Coordinates of N, CA and C in Angstrom, one line a residue:
X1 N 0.8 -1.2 0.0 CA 0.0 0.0 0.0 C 0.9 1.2 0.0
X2 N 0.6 2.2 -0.7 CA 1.4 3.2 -1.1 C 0.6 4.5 -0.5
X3 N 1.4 5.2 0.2 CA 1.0 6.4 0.7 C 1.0 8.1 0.3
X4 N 0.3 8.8 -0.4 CA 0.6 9.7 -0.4 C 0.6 11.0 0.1
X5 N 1.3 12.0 0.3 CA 1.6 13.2 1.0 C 1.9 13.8 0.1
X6 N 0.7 15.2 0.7 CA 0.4 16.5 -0.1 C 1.0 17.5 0.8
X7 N 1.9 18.1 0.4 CA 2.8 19.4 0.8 C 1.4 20.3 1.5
X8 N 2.0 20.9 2.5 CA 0.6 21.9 3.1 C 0.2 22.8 2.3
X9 N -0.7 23.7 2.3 CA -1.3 24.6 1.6 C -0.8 25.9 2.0
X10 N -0.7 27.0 1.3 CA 0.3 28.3 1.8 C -0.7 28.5 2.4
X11 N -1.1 29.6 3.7 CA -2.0 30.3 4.3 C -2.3 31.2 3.4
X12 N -3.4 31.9 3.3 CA -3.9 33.2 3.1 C -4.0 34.0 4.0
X13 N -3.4 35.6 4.1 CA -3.5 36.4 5.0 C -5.0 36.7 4.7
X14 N -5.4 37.0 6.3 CA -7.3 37.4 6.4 C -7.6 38.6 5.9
X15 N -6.6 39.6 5.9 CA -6.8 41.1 5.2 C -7.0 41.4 3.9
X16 N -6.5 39.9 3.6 CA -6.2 40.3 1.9 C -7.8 40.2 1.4
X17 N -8.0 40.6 0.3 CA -9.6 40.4 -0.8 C -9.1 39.6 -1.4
X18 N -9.8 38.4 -1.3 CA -10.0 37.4 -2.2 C -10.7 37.3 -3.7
X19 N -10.4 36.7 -4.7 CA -11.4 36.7 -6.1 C -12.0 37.1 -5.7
X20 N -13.0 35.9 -4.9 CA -14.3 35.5 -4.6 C -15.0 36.7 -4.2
X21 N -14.2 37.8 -3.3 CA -15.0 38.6 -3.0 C -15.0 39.7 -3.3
X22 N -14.0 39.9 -4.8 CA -14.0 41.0 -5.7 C -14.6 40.4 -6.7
X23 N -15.2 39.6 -6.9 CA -16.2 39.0 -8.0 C -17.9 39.3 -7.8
X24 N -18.2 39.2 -6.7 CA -19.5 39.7 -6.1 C -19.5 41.3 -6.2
X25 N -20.9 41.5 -6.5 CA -20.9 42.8 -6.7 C -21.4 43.0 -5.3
X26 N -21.2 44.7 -5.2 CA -21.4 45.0 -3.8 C -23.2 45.3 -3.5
X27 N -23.6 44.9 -2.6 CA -24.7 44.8 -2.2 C -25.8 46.3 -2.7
X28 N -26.6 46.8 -3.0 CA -27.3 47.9 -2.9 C -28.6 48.3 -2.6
X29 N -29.2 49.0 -1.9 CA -30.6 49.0 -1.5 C -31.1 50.2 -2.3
X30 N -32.7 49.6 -2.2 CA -33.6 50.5 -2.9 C -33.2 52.3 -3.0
X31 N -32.8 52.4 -1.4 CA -32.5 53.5 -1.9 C -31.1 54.1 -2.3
X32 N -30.5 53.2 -3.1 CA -29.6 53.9 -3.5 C -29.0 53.9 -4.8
X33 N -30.5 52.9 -5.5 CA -30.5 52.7 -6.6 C -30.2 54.0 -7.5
X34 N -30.3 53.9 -8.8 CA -30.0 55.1 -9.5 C -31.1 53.9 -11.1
X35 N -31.7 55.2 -11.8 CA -32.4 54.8 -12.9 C -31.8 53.8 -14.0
X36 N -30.4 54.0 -13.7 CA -29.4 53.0 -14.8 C -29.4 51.9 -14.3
X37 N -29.2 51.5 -12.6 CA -29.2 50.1 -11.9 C -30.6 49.9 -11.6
X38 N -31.6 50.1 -11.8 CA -32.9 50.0 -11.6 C -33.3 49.1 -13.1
X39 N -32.9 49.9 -14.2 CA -33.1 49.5 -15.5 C -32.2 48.1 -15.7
X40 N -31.0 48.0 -15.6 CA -30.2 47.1 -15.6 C -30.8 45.3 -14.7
X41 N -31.3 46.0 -13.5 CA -32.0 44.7 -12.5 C -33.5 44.2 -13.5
X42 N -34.2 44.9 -14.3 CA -35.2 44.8 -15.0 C -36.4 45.5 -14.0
X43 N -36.2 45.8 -13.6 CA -37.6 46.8 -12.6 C -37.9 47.9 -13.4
X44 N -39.0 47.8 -13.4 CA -40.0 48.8 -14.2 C -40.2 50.4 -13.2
X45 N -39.8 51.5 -14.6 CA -39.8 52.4 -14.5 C -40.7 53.6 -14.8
X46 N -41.7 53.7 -13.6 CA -42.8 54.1 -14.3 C -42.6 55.5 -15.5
X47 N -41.8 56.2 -14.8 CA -41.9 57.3 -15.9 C -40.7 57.5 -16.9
X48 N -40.4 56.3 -16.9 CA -40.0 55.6 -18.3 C -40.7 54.9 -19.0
X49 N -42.0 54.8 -18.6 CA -42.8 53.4 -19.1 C -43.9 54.0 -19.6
X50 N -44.4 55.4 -19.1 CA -45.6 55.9 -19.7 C -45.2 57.1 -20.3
X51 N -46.2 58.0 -20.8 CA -46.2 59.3 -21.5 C -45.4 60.2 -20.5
X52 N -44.7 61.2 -20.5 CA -44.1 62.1 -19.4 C -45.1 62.9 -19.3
X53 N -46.0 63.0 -20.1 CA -46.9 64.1 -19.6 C -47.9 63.9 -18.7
X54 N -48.0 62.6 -18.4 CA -48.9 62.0 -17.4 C -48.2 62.9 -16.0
X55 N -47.3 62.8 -15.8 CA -46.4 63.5 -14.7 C -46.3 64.9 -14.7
X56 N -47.0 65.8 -15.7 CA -47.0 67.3 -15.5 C -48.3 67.5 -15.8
X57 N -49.9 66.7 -15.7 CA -51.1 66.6 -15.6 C -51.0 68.3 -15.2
X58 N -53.0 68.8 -15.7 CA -53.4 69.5 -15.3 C -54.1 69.8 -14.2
X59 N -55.0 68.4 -14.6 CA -56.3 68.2 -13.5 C -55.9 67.6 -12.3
X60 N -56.9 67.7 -11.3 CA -56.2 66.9 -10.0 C -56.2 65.6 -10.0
X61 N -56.9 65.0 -10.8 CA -57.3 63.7 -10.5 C -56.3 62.9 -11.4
X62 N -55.6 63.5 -13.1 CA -54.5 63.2 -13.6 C -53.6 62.9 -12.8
X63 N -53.2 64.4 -11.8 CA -52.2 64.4 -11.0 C -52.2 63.4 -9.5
X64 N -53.6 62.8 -9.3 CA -53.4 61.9 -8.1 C -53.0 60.5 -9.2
X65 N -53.4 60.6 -10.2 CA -52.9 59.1 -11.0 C -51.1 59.3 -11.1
X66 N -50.9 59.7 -11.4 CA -49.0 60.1 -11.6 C -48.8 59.9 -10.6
X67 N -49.2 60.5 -9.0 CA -48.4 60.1 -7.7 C -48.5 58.7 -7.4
X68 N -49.8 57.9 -8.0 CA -49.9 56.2 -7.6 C -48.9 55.4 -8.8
X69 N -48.5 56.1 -9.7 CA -47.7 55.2 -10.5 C -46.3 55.2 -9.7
X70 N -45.9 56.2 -9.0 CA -44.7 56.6 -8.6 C -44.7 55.8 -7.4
X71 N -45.9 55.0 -6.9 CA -46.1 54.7 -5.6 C -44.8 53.1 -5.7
X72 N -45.2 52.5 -6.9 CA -44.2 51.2 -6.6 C -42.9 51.2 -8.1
X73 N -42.6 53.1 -7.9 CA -40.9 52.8 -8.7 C -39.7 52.2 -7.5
X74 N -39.1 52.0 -7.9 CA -37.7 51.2 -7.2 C -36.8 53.1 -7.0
X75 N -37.2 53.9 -7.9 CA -36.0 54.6 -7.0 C -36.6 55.7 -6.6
X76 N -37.6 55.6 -6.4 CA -38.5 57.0 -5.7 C -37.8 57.7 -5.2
X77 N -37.4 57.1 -3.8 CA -36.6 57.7 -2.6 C -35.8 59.3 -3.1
X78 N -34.8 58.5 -4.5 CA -34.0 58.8 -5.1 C -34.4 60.4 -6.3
X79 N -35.5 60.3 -7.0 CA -36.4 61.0 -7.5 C -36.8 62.1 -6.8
X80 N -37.4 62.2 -5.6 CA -37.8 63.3 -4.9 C -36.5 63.8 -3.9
X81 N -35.6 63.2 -3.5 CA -34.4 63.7 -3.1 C -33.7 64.6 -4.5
X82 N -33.4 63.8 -5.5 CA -33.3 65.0 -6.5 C -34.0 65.9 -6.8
X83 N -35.5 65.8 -6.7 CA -36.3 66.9 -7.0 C -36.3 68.1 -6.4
X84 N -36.0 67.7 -4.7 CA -36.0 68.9 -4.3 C -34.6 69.6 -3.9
X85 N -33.4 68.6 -4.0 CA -32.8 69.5 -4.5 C -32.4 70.6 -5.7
X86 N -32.8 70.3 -6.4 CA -33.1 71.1 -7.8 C -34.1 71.9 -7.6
X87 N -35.0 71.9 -7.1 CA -36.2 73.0 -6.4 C -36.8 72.6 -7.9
X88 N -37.7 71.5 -8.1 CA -38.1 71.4 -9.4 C -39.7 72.2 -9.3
X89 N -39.8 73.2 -10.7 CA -40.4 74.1 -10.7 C -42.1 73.4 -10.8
X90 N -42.1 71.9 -11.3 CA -43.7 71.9 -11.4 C -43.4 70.5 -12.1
X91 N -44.3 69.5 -11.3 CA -44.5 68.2 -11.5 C -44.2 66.9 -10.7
X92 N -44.7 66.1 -10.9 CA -44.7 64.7 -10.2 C -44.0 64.2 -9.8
X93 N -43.0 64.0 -8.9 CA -41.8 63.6 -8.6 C -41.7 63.4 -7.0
X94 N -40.9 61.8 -7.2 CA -40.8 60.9 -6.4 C -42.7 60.8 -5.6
X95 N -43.3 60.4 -6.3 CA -45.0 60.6 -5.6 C -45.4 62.1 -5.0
X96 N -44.7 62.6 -5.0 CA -45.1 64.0 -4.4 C -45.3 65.4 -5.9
X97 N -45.8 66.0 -5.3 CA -46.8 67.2 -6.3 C -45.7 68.3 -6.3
X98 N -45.0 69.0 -7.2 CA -44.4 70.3 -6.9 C -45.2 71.4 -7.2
X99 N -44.9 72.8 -7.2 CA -45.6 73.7 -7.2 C -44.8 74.7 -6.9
X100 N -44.3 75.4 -8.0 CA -43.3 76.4 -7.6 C -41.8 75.9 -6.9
X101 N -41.4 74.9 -7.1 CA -41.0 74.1 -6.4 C -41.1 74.2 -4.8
X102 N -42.1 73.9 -4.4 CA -42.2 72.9 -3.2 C -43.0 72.3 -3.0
X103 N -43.3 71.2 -2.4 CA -44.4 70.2 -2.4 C -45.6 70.8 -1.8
X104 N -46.4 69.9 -2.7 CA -47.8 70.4 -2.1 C -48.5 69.3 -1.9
X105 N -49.9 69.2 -1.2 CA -50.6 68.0 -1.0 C -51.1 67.7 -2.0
X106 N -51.7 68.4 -2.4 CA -52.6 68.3 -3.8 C -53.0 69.5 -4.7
X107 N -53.3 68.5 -5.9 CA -53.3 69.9 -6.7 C -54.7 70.4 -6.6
X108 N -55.0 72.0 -6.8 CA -56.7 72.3 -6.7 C -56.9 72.4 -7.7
X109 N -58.1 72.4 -8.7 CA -59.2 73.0 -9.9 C -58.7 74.1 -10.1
X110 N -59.4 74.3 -11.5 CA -59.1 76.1 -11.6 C -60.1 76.1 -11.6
X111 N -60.4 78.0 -11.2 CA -61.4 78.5 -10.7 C -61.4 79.2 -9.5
X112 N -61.9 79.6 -8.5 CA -62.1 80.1 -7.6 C -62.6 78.9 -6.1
X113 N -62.3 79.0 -5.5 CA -62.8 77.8 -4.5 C -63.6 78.6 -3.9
X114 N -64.7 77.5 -3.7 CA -65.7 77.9 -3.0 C -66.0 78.7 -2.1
X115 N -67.1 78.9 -1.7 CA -66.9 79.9 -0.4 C -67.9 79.1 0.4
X116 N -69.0 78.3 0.1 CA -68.9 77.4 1.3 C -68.9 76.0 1.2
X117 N -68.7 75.3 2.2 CA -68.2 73.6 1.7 C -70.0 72.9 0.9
X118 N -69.5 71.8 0.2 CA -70.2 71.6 -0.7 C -70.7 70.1 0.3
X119 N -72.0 70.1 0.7 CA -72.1 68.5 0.9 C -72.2 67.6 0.2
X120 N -71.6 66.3 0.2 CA -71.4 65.2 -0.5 C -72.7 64.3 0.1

C-alpha cells in the first residue's frame, strides 16, 4: 500500500480580498439605486414606461394618477431627493406634487374655490 503526502497549503493572509470577494458585486438598497441600476435589475420604470406628460397633468385627479404610479418605482426615494434638491419648478416627482418648487398636498381646480363647503 502506497502512501501519499500533499505538501501543506500556503496560508492566506485574512486582510487580503480574495477573487471571490471581488467577484461579487457590492450589495445595494432601494434606496440607493439610480435609474441605470434600476433598469439594468429589470424593474420597471414608471416614468419611463408611460407618457411624461402624465407627470405634469393639469387636472387633480391626472395628478393623483402620476403620484400612484410613482407609488411602486424602485427609486423614488431617489427621484424626490433630486427633485428637491433642484427645487423642481412643477411636476410629479418621487410621488409627491411640486408647485413652484415645493411640495404640495394636492393639486386644486381652476377656478375660484368655494366659499362654502359643498355637501357630499
Amino acid at each position: 500500500m502506497s502512501t501519499v503526502i500533499t505538501p501543506p497549503l500556503p496560508s492566506v493572509p485574512t486582510d487580503m480580498p480574495t477573487q471571490a470577494d471581488q467577484a461579487d458585486p457590492p450589495e445595494v438598497s432601494l434606496m440607493q439605486l439610480t435609474v441605470n441600476d434600476a433598469e439594468a435589475l429589470g424593474l420597471p420604470i414608471p416614468c419611463r414606461a408611460f407618457d411624461p406628460e402624465v407627470f405634469f397633468a393639469e387636472t387633480p385627479a391626472d395628478v393623483e394618477y402620476a403620484k400612484s404610479l410613482c407609488g411602486t418605482c424602485p427609486v423614488k426615494e431617489a427621484c424626490l431627493a433630486g427633485a428637491l434638491e433642484r427645487r423642481e419648478p412643477w411636476g410629479v416627482w418621487g410621488g409627491e406634487l411640486f408647485v413652484q418648487g415645493v411640495v404640495v398636498a394636492r393639486k386644486r381646480p381652476r377656478g375660484r374655490p368655494r366659499k362654502t363647503e359643498v355637501m357630499a
